């Protein structure tokens, strides 16, 4: 979500004539997009804000803007504590940023209130209201897609379908920082996908905090000129477990998440891979699974965080499901889509988590073939229910130990999931030169490999002798590394889907070889 916000802001500023530089020291305007989900991310942002403060104190003319969730959560207090900050802009007000920057650059003396754009109390509107006055929609709609800044050589992009969240997991700041769930209109989403496809994008990832809760009831939210507008979501009450996407009882025409997937798949066939994150383990209807099964270009991949394997902890987290219900969902998904890959998130060290609770989480990891899990140590966040209700009583050392144990266990589970792919030839969407090769070529310089003794370069091996490693992903989101065939240019391969024969599995990635010569790789562009 943050990555997309950064791209949208960048696009807006580029249109206004801002130029971008590679190093922060060379910039006259610094915009930091921040995350509040965990304390560690906030500390990192504060250290950058501190550095910008030093530059200002040394007399540099610099405009410092802090945008995103930290701005929203800390609010005006942040500007008071860190007076070097010129502008604060929450994730719900990003459309106002360019004008605010403009003022700051012209050094207009503006009231502190005009240097702050936050959703504040507007963030949780009543659930039935339309969000028609919602200017943020313009930011997505006016998207100036820049292929040079986009991933996979400009051939992959994110599209937001829902903003905000109506769940109240007790540990989480998102409902406060991003506000109530607002669904974009299906037409706006399909149009954005079509625009991206016309500009060469072949992989779209739909974004929402709980994407499977997408639901647009037509005819309820209209702009003044009668167009459909973004709409505040109905909340969990509109769903019943397992039957998420049934038509609304008032029989108004509704576009469910399954309908939306089907529309994008059918109306924009140039999108060869359609993904979505993040799914909520409750209210994931069979209709979504049926649509995934029927549509070959929808990736068989679900990121569906369990958070814990203990029912007691899940209850304290207010997740609204039990481990048994989570497992029943996994069974349902795997019987509908036998080749589906599942990943998740786990929090260790939630208040009161005992060894027994933790053992239950380990049992869950042994039971579900997760391709990976992002594992987080619980971090108490100001303003959440958990920080107020439950003391952070699991010692840091215990959190660290549980984190490491879980990482080790997940690594075994991931290796087993990856091993199943050995011997297969799979289509891989090539994303980038692997970090390993890029580090190597940066170190060796553009001219090739230097053999150096006592600081003197004795010989230079031509650059062509170097093997370049590329990485990409399978449709099930497994990472694959392979060598670029000799004589080929990496740029010609990035952003394409090519067949790779897998010969080795590790816990984090698969290794393979290009399954056929270049001609075939080109031809395979038609097969996803
Ligand atoms: N502490 C630790 N992890 C958290 N997450 C969200 N809030 C917290 C917190 N306070 C994790 C959850 C979520 C992921 C995005 O971040 O696992 O799914
Ligand atoms: Fe946070 Fe829960 Fe919403 Fe996810 S579903 S964004 S964890 S409140």
Coordinates of C-alpha atoms and ligand atoms in Angstrom, one line a residue:
X1 CA 0.0 0.0 0.0
X2 CA 2.8 2.4 1.0
X3 CA 4.7 1.5 -2.2
X4 CA 1.7 2.5 -4.3
X5 CA 1.2 5.7 -2.4
X6 CA 4.8 6.6 -3.0
X7 CA 4.4 5.9 -6.7
X8 CA 1.3 8.0 -6.9
X9 CA 2.9 10.9 -5.1
X10 CA 6.0 10.6 -7.3
X11 CA 3.8 10.6 -10.4
X12 CA 2.0 13.7 -9.3
X13 CA 5.2 15.6 -8.5
X14 CA 6.8 14.5 -11.8
X15 CA 3.8 16.0 -13.7
X16 CA 4.4 19.2 -11.9
X17 CA 8.0 19.3 -13.0
X18 CA 9.9 18.0 -10.0
X19 CA 13.1 16.2 -10.8
X20 CA 14.2 13.2 -8.8
X21 CA 17.7 12.6 -7.5
X22 CA 19.3 9.3 -6.4
X23 CA 20.8 10.5 -3.1
X24 CA 18.8 12.3 -0.4
X25 CA 21.8 14.7 0.2
X26 CA 21.3 16.0 -3.3
X27 CA 17.6 16.8 -2.8
X28 CA 16.1 20.2 -1.9
X29 CA 12.7 18.6 -1.1
X30 CA 12.6 15.5 1.0
X31 CA 9.4 13.5 1.2
X32 CA 9.4 10.6 3.7
X33 CA 6.5 8.1 3.4
X34 CA 6.2 6.5 6.7
X35 CA 4.7 3.3 8.3
X36 CA 3.3 3.0 11.8
X37 CA 2.6 -0.7 11.9
X38 CA 5.7 -1.5 14.0
X39 CA 7.9 0.7 16.2
X40 CA 11.1 -0.3 14.3
X41 CA 9.8 1.4 11.1
X42 CA 9.0 4.5 13.1
X43 CA 12.5 4.7 14.6
X44 CA 14.1 4.5 11.2
X45 CA 11.9 7.4 10.0
X46 CA 12.8 9.5 13.0
X47 CA 16.5 9.0 12.4
X48 CA 16.1 10.3 8.8
X49 CA 14.0 13.2 10.1
X50 CA 16.8 13.9 12.6
X51 CA 19.4 14.0 9.7
X52 CA 17.3 16.4 7.8
X53 CA 17.1 18.6 10.9
X54 CA 20.9 18.7 11.0
X55 CA 21.1 19.8 7.4
X56 CA 18.6 22.6 8.1
X57 CA 20.5 23.8 11.2
X58 CA 23.6 24.0 9.0
X59 CA 21.7 26.4 6.9
X60 CA 20.6 24.3 3.9
X61 CA 17.4 25.4 2.2
X62 CA 15.4 22.3 2.5
X63 CA 11.7 21.4 2.5
X64 CA 10.9 18.3 4.7
X65 CA 7.6 16.6 4.3
X66 CA 6.5 13.6 6.3
X67 CA 3.6 11.7 4.8
X68 CA 1.8 8.4 5.5
X69 CA 0.7 6.7 8.7
X70 CA 3.1 8.2 11.2
X71 CA 2.0 11.7 10.1
X72 CA -1.6 10.7 10.6
X73 CA -1.1 9.0 14.0
X74 CA 1.3 11.5 15.6
X75 CA -0.4 14.5 14.1
X76 CA 0.5 18.1 15.0
X77 CA 2.4 16.8 17.9
X78 CA 5.1 15.5 15.6
X79 CA 5.6 19.0 14.0
X80 CA 5.9 20.5 17.5
X81 CA 8.5 17.9 18.6
X82 CA 10.4 18.1 15.3
X83 CA 10.1 21.7 14.1
X84 CA 12.3 20.9 11.1
X85 CA 9.3 19.2 9.6
X86 CA 7.6 21.6 7.1
X87 CA 4.6 19.5 6.1
X88 CA 2.6 16.6 7.4
X89 CA 0.2 14.8 5.2
X90 CA -1.7 11.6 6.2
X91 CA -2.4 8.8 3.7
X92 CA -6.0 10.0 3.3
X93 CA -5.0 13.5 2.2
X94 CA -2.2 12.8 -0.3
X95 CA -4.0 14.6 -3.1
X96 CA -3.3 17.8 -1.2
X97 CA 0.4 17.3 -1.0
X98 CA 1.5 19.0 -4.3
X99 CA -0.2 22.3 -3.4
X100 CA 1.2 22.2 0.1
X101 CA 4.7 21.6 -1.3
X102 CA 4.2 24.5 -3.7
X103 CA 3.4 26.9 -0.8
X104 CA 6.4 25.7 1.2
X105 CA 8.7 26.1 -1.7
X106 CA 7.6 29.6 -2.4
X107 CA 8.3 30.1 1.3
X108 CA 5.0 31.5 2.0
X109 CA 4.4 32.0 5.6
X110 CA 1.6 29.7 6.3
X111 CA -0.3 28.9 9.5
X112 CA 0.7 25.6 11.1
X113 CA -2.8 24.3 10.4
X114 CA -2.2 24.8 6.7
X115 CA 1.0 22.7 6.9
X116 CA -0.9 19.7 8.2
X117 CA -3.3 17.6 6.2
X118 CA -4.7 14.8 8.2
X119 CA -7.9 12.8 8.2
X120 CA -8.2 13.1 11.9
X121 CA -11.8 12.8 13.1
X122 CA -13.1 12.6 9.5
X123 CA -11.5 9.1 9.3
X124 CA -14.3 7.0 10.6
X125 CA -17.4 8.1 8.8
X126 CA -20.7 6.4 9.3
X127 CA -20.9 3.2 7.4
X128 CA -23.8 4.0 5.2
X129 CA -22.6 7.4 3.9
X130 CA -21.2 7.7 0.4
X131 CA -17.6 8.9 0.2
X132 CA -18.5 11.0 -2.8
X133 CA -16.7 14.0 -1.5
X134 CA -13.6 11.9 -1.3
X135 CA -10.9 13.7 -3.2
X136 CA -8.4 11.0 -2.7
X137 CA -10.0 9.1 -5.5
X138 CA -8.5 11.6 -7.9
X139 CA -5.1 10.5 -6.9
X140 CA -5.7 6.9 -8.1
X141 CA -7.7 8.1 -11.1
X142 CA -5.1 10.6 -12.3
X143 CA -2.4 8.1 -11.9
X144 CA 0.6 9.1 -14.1
X145 CA 2.0 5.7 -14.6
X146 CA 5.8 5.9 -15.1
X147 CA 7.2 2.7 -16.6
X148 CA 10.7 3.8 -15.6
X149 CA 9.9 3.9 -11.9
X150 CA 7.7 0.8 -11.9
X151 CA 8.8 -2.7 -11.0
X152 CA 9.8 -5.5 -13.5
X153 CA 10.9 -3.0 -16.1
X154 CA 7.5 -1.2 -15.9
X155 CA 5.5 -4.4 -16.6
X156 CA 4.1 -4.9 -13.0
X157 CA 1.8 -2.5 -11.1
X158 CA -0.4 -2.2 -8.1
X159 CA -4.0 -1.1 -8.2
X160 CA -5.9 -0.2 -5.1
X161 CA -9.4 -1.5 -4.8
X162 CA -10.2 -0.7 -1.1
X163 CA -8.7 1.8 1.2
X164 CA -8.7 1.6 5.0
X165 CA -10.0 -1.2 7.2
X166 CA -13.2 -2.0 9.1
X167 CA -11.6 -4.7 11.2
X168 CA -10.4 -3.9 14.7
X169 CA -7.6 -6.2 15.4
X170 CA -6.5 -5.1 18.8
X171 CA -2.8 -4.7 18.0
X172 CA -3.2 -2.7 14.7
X173 CA -3.0 1.0 13.9
X174 CA -4.3 0.7 10.3
X175 CA -8.0 1.5 11.0
X176 CA -6.9 4.7 12.7
X177 CA -4.2 5.8 10.2
X178 CA -6.0 4.8 7.0
X179 CA -9.6 5.3 8.2
X180 CA -12.7 3.4 7.4
X181 CA -12.9 0.9 4.6
X182 CA -13.8 2.7 1.3
X183 CA -14.4 0.7 -1.9
X184 CA -13.6 2.2 -5.3
X185 CA -16.1 1.8 -8.1
X186 CA -15.6 -1.3 -10.2
X187 CA -15.5 0.9 -13.3
X188 CA -12.7 3.0 -12.0
X189 CA -10.7 -0.1 -11.1
X190 CA -11.2 -1.8 -14.4
X191 CA -10.4 1.4 -16.3
X192 CA -7.2 1.7 -14.3
X193 CA -6.2 -1.9 -15.2
X194 CA -7.0 -1.2 -18.8
X195 CA -4.8 2.0 -18.8
X196 CA -1.9 0.1 -17.2
X197 CA -2.2 -2.8 -19.7
X198 CA -2.2 -0.2 -22.6
X199 CA 1.1 1.0 -21.2
X200 CA 2.6 -2.5 -21.2
X201 CA 1.8 -3.8 -17.7
X202 CA 1.2 -7.5 -17.7
X203 CA 1.0 -8.2 -14.0
X204 CA -1.5 -6.4 -11.7
X205 CA -1.7 -6.8 -8.0
X206 CA -4.9 -5.6 -6.5
X207 CA -4.5 -4.0 -3.0
X208 CA -6.7 -3.8 0.0
X209 CA -6.2 -4.6 3.7
X210 CA -8.9 -7.2 3.4
X211 CA -9.4 -7.6 -0.3
X212 CA -12.0 -10.3 -0.1
X213 CA -14.3 -7.8 1.7
X214 CA -14.5 -5.8 -1.5
X215 CA -18.2 -5.1 -2.2
X216 CA -19.7 -2.3 -4.2
X217 CA -23.5 -1.7 -3.9
X218 CA -24.5 0.2 -7.0
X219 CA -26.8 3.2 -7.0
X220 CA -26.0 4.2 -3.4
X221 CA -22.9 6.5 -3.7
X222 CA -23.2 9.2 -6.4
X223 CA -21.3 12.3 -7.2
X224 CA -23.2 15.6 -7.8
X225 CA -23.2 14.9 -11.5
X226 CA -24.6 11.4 -11.0
X227 CA -21.5 9.3 -11.5
X228 CA -20.8 6.5 -9.1
X229 CA -18.3 7.3 -6.4
X230 CA -16.2 5.4 -3.8
X231 CA -18.3 4.0 -1.1
X232 CA -17.8 3.3 2.6
X233 CA -17.8 -0.5 3.1
X234 CA -20.5 -2.3 5.0
X235 CA -18.2 -3.8 7.6
X236 CA -18.1 -7.4 8.8
X237 CA -21.9 -7.5 9.5
X238 CA -22.6 -7.8 5.8
X239 CA -20.8 -11.1 5.6
X240 CA -21.5 -14.5 7.1
X241 CA -18.6 -17.0 7.5
X242 CA -17.8 -18.8 4.3
X243 CA -20.5 -17.0 2.3
X244 CA -18.8 -13.7 2.0
X245 CA -20.1 -12.5 -1.3
X246 CA -23.8 -13.3 -1.4
X247 CA -25.9 -10.6 -2.9
X248 CA -27.0 -7.9 -0.4
X249 CA -30.4 -8.7 1.1
X250 CA -31.9 -5.5 -0.3
X251 CA -31.3 -7.0 -3.7
X252 CA -29.5 -3.9 -5.1
X253 CA -27.0 -4.8 -7.8
X254 CA -23.8 -5.6 -6.0
X255 CA -20.3 -6.1 -7.4
X256 CA -18.6 -8.6 -5.1
X257 CA -14.8 -9.3 -5.0
X258 CA -15.4 -12.4 -7.2
X259 CA -17.3 -10.3 -9.7
X260 CA -14.5 -7.7 -9.8
X261 CA -11.9 -10.4 -10.4
X262 CA -14.0 -11.9 -13.2
X263 CA -14.5 -8.4 -14.8
X264 CA -10.8 -7.6 -14.8
X265 CA -9.8 -11.0 -16.0
X266 CA -12.3 -11.0 -18.9
X267 CA -12.2 -7.3 -19.9
X268 CA -8.4 -6.8 -19.7
X269 CA -7.0 -10.0 -21.1
X270 CA -3.6 -8.3 -21.7
X271 CA -3.1 -8.7 -18.0
X272 CA -1.5 -12.1 -17.9
X273 CA -1.2 -12.3 -14.1
X274 CA -3.8 -10.9 -11.8
X275 CA -2.9 -11.1 -8.1
X276 CA -4.4 -9.7 -4.9
X277 CA -3.3 -9.1 -1.3
X278 CA -4.2 -9.3 1.5
X279 CA -7.0 -11.7 2.2
X280 CA -8.8 -12.0 5.5
X281 CA -9.3 -15.6 6.7
X282 CA -12.9 -15.0 7.4
X283 CA -15.6 -14.3 4.8
X284 CA -13.6 -15.7 1.9
X285 CA -16.5 -17.0 -0.2
X286 CA -16.5 -20.1 -2.4
X287 CA -17.5 -17.8 -5.2
X288 CA -14.0 -16.3 -5.1
X289 CA -12.4 -19.7 -5.2
X290 CA -14.7 -20.7 -8.1
X291 CA -13.8 -17.6 -10.0
X292 CA -10.1 -18.3 -9.4
X293 CA -10.5 -21.8 -10.7
X294 CA -12.4 -20.7 -13.8
X295 CA -10.0 -17.9 -14.7
X296 CA -6.5 -19.1 -15.8
X297 CA -4.9 -15.6 -15.5
X298 CA -5.8 -15.2 -11.8
X299 CA -2.8 -16.4 -9.9
X300 CA -3.2 -19.3 -7.5
X301 CA -1.7 -17.5 -4.6
X302 CA -3.3 -16.4 -1.3
X303 CA -1.7 -14.2 1.3
X304 CA -3.9 -14.9 4.2
X305 CA -2.4 -14.1 7.6
X306 CA -3.3 -16.4 10.5
X307 CA -1.4 -14.2 13.1
X308 CA -1.5 -16.9 15.8
X309 CA -2.2 -20.6 16.2
X310 CA -3.8 -20.2 19.6
X311 CA -7.5 -19.6 19.9
X312 CA -7.0 -17.7 23.2
X313 CA -4.6 -15.3 21.5
X314 CA -6.8 -15.0 18.4
X315 CA -9.6 -13.9 20.7
X316 CA -7.5 -11.3 22.4
X317 CA -6.4 -10.1 19.0
X318 CA -10.1 -9.8 18.0
X319 CA -9.5 -11.7 14.8
X320 CA -13.0 -13.2 14.7
X321 CA -12.0 -16.7 13.8
X322 CA -10.6 -19.8 15.5
X323 CA -7.7 -22.0 14.4
X324 CA -10.2 -24.6 13.3
X325 CA -12.0 -22.1 11.1
X326 CA -8.6 -21.0 9.6
X327 CA -7.8 -24.6 8.8
X328 CA -11.2 -25.2 7.3
X329 CA -10.6 -22.2 5.0
X330 CA -7.2 -23.6 4.0
X331 CA -8.8 -27.0 3.2
X332 CA -11.6 -25.3 1.2
X333 CA -9.0 -23.3 -0.8
X334 CA -6.8 -26.3 -1.4
X335 CA -9.6 -28.6 -2.5
X336 CA -10.9 -25.9 -5.0
X337 CA -7.3 -25.1 -6.2
X338 CA -5.0 -28.0 -5.5
X339 CA -1.9 -26.0 -6.7
X340 CA -2.6 -22.9 -4.6
X341 CA 0.3 -21.4 -2.6
X342 CA -0.5 -19.9 0.8
X343 CA 1.5 -17.3 2.7
X344 CA 0.8 -15.5 5.9
X345 CA 1.8 -13.2 8.8
X346 CA 2.4 -14.3 12.4
X347 CA 2.9 -12.2 15.5
X348 CA 4.9 -13.7 18.3
X349 CA 4.9 -12.4 21.9
X350 CA 1.4 -10.9 21.9
X351 CA 0.6 -10.0 25.5
X352 CA 0.1 -13.0 27.8
X353 CA 1.3 -15.5 25.1
X354 CA 2.5 -18.6 27.0
X355 CA 4.7 -21.4 25.8
X356 CA 1.6 -23.4 25.2
X357 CA 0.1 -20.7 23.0
X358 CA 3.4 -20.5 21.1
X359 CA 3.4 -24.3 20.7
X360 CA 0.0 -24.0 19.1
X361 CA 1.4 -21.5 16.6
X362 CA 4.2 -23.9 15.8
X363 CA 1.6 -26.7 15.3
X364 CA -0.3 -24.5 12.8
X365 CA 2.9 -24.0 10.8
X366 CA 3.5 -27.7 10.7
X367 CA -0.1 -28.3 9.5
X368 CA -0.4 -25.8 6.7
X369 CA 2.1 -25.9 3.8
X370 CA 2.8 -22.1 4.0
X371 CA 5.2 -21.1 1.3
X372 CA 6.3 -18.4 3.6
X373 CA 5.2 -16.4 6.7
X374 CA 6.2 -12.9 7.6
X375 CA 7.0 -13.2 11.4
X376 CA 6.8 -10.2 13.6
X377 CA 7.5 -9.6 17.2
X378 CA 4.6 -7.9 18.9
X379 CA 5.1 -4.1 19.1
X380 CA 2.7 -2.1 21.3
X381 CA 1.3 0.7 19.2
X382 CA -0.1 3.9 20.8
X383 CA -3.8 4.3 20.2
X384 CA -4.5 0.6 19.8
X385 CA -6.8 -1.4 22.1
X386 CA -4.1 -3.8 22.9
X387 CA -1.7 -1.2 24.4
X388 CA -4.5 0.1 26.6
X389 CA -5.9 -3.3 27.7
X390 CA -2.9 -5.7 27.9
X391 CA 0.5 -5.0 29.4
X392 CA 3.3 -5.9 27.0
X393 CA 4.4 -8.7 29.3
X394 CA 6.3 -11.1 27.1
X395 CA 10.0 -10.2 27.7
X396 CA 12.0 -9.1 24.7
X397 CA 14.3 -12.1 25.0
X398 CA 11.4 -14.5 24.8
X399 CA 9.9 -12.7 21.8
X400 CA 13.3 -12.9 20.1
X401 CA 13.6 -16.6 20.9
X402 CA 10.1 -17.4 19.6
X403 CA 10.8 -15.3 16.5
X404 CA 13.9 -17.3 15.8
X405 CA 12.3 -20.6 16.4
X406 CA 9.5 -19.8 14.1
X407 CA 11.8 -18.6 11.4
X408 CA 13.7 -21.9 11.6
X409 CA 10.5 -23.9 11.4
X410 CA 9.1 -21.8 8.6
X411 CA 12.4 -22.3 6.7
X412 CA 11.9 -26.1 6.9
X413 CA 8.3 -25.8 5.8
X414 CA 9.2 -23.4 2.9
X415 CA 12.0 -25.8 1.8
X416 CA 9.5 -28.6 1.6
X417 CA 7.0 -26.5 -0.5
X418 CA 9.8 -25.5 -2.8
X419 CA 11.1 -29.1 -3.2
X420 CA 7.8 -30.1 -4.8
X421 CA 8.7 -27.9 -7.8
X422 CA 12.0 -29.6 -8.6
X423 CA 11.8 -31.3 -12.0
X424 CA 9.0 -29.1 -13.2
X425 CA 9.2 -26.4 -15.9
X426 CA 7.3 -23.4 -14.8
X427 CA 6.5 -20.0 -16.4
X428 CA 8.4 -17.3 -14.5
X429 CA 7.8 -13.5 -14.7
X430 CA 11.3 -12.1 -14.8
X431 CA 11.5 -9.1 -12.4
X432 CA 15.1 -8.1 -11.9
X433 CA 18.8 -8.8 -11.9
X434 CA 19.3 -10.6 -8.6
X435 CA 20.9 -8.6 -5.8
X436 CA 23.8 -11.0 -5.9
X437 CA 24.7 -10.2 -9.5
X438 CA 24.0 -6.5 -9.1
X439 CA 26.3 -6.2 -6.1
X440 CA 29.0 -8.1 -8.1
X441 CA 28.8 -5.8 -11.1
X442 CA 28.7 -2.7 -9.0
X443 CA 31.8 -3.8 -7.2
X444 CA 33.7 -4.8 -10.3
X445 CA 32.7 -1.6 -12.2
X446 CA 31.1 -1.5 -15.6
X447 CA 34.3 -2.5 -17.5
X448 CA 34.4 -6.1 -16.3
X449 CA 36.1 -8.2 -13.6
X450 CA 39.4 -6.7 -12.4
X451 CA 42.1 -9.0 -11.0
X452 CA 43.9 -6.8 -8.4
X453 CA 47.1 -7.5 -6.5
X454 CA 48.5 -5.0 -4.0
X455 CA 46.1 -2.4 -5.4
X456 CA 47.3 -2.7 -9.0
X457 CA 45.0 -4.1 -11.6
X458 CA 46.8 -6.8 -13.4
X459 CA 44.2 -7.9 -15.9
X460 CA 40.6 -7.3 -16.8
X461 CA 38.3 -10.1 -17.7
X462 CA 35.8 -8.8 -20.3
X463 CA 32.3 -8.0 -18.8
X464 CA 30.7 -10.7 -21.0
X465 CA 32.5 -13.4 -19.0
X466 CA 30.4 -12.5 -16.0
X467 CA 27.2 -14.5 -15.4
X468 CA 24.2 -12.4 -14.7
X469 CA 21.6 -13.9 -12.5
X470 CA 18.0 -12.9 -12.9
X471 CA 15.1 -13.5 -10.5
X472 CA 11.4 -13.7 -11.0
X473 CA 8.3 -15.3 -9.7
X474 CA 6.1 -18.3 -10.6
X475 CA 2.3 -17.7 -10.8
X476 CA 2.2 -19.0 -7.2
X477 CA 4.6 -16.3 -6.1
X478 CA 7.6 -18.6 -5.6
X479 CA 10.9 -16.8 -6.2
X480 CA 13.1 -18.3 -9.0
X481 CA 16.7 -17.5 -9.8
X482 CA 18.4 -18.4 -13.0
X483 CA 21.4 -17.4 -15.1
X484 CA 20.9 -15.1 -18.1
X485 CA 21.9 -17.2 -21.2
X486 CA 25.3 -15.9 -22.5
X487 CA 25.1 -13.3 -25.2
X488 CA 21.7 -12.0 -23.9
X489 CA 20.9 -8.6 -22.5
X490 CA 19.2 -8.6 -19.1
X491 CA 16.9 -5.7 -20.2
X492 CA 15.4 -7.9 -22.9
X493 CA 14.4 -10.5 -20.4
X494 CA 13.0 -8.3 -17.5
X495 CA 9.2 -8.0 -17.6
X496 CA 8.7 -11.2 -19.7
X497 CA 7.3 -14.5 -18.8
X498 CA 9.7 -17.3 -19.7
X499 CA 9.7 -21.1 -19.0
X500 CA 12.3 -22.2 -16.4
X501 CA 13.2 -25.8 -15.6
X502 CA 13.6 -26.0 -11.8
X503 CA 16.5 -28.1 -10.7
X504 CA 17.1 -27.0 -7.1
X505 CA 15.1 -25.9 -4.1
X506 CA 16.1 -23.8 -1.1
X507 CA 14.0 -22.4 1.6
X508 CA 13.8 -18.9 0.1
X509 CA 14.0 -19.6 -3.6
X510 CA 14.1 -22.1 -6.5
X511 CA 17.0 -22.4 -8.9
X512 CA 16.5 -23.2 -12.5
X513 CA 17.6 -22.9 -16.1
X514 CA 16.0 -21.4 -19.1
X515 CA 14.0 -24.3 -20.5
X516 CA 14.5 -23.4 -24.1
X517 CA 16.5 -21.1 -26.4
X518 CA 15.6 -17.4 -26.7
X519 CA 13.3 -18.0 -29.6
X520 CA 11.2 -20.3 -27.5
X521 CA 11.4 -17.9 -24.6
X522 CA 9.9 -15.2 -26.8
X523 CA 7.2 -17.6 -28.0
X524 CA 6.3 -18.5 -24.4
X525 CA 5.1 -14.9 -23.9
X526 CA 1.8 -16.3 -24.9
X527 CA 1.6 -18.8 -22.1
X528 CA 1.2 -17.8 -18.6
Ligands
LIG1 N1 3.1 -5.6 16.3 C1 3.6 -6.6 15.5 N2 3.1 -6.9 14.3 C2 2.1 -6.2 13.8 N3 1.4 -6.3 12.6 C3 0.5 -5.4 12.6 N4 0.5 -4.7 13.8 C4 1.5 -5.2 14.5 C5 2.0 -4.9 15.8 N5 1.5 -4.0 16.6 C6 1.8 -7.3 11.6 C7 0.6 -8.2 11.3 C8 0.1 -7.7 10.0 C9 1.3 -7.2 9.3 C10 1.1 -6.3 8.2 O1 2.0 -6.6 10.4 O2 1.1 -9.5 11.2 O3 -0.6 -8.7 9.2
LIG2 FE1 -5.0 -4.3 10.8 FE2 -6.6 -6.3 11.2 FE3 -7.3 -4.4 9.4 FE4 -5.3 -6.1 8.9 S1 -7.4 -6.7 9.1 S2 -5.2 -3.9 8.6 S3 -4.4 -6.4 10.9 S4 -7.1 -4.1 11.6

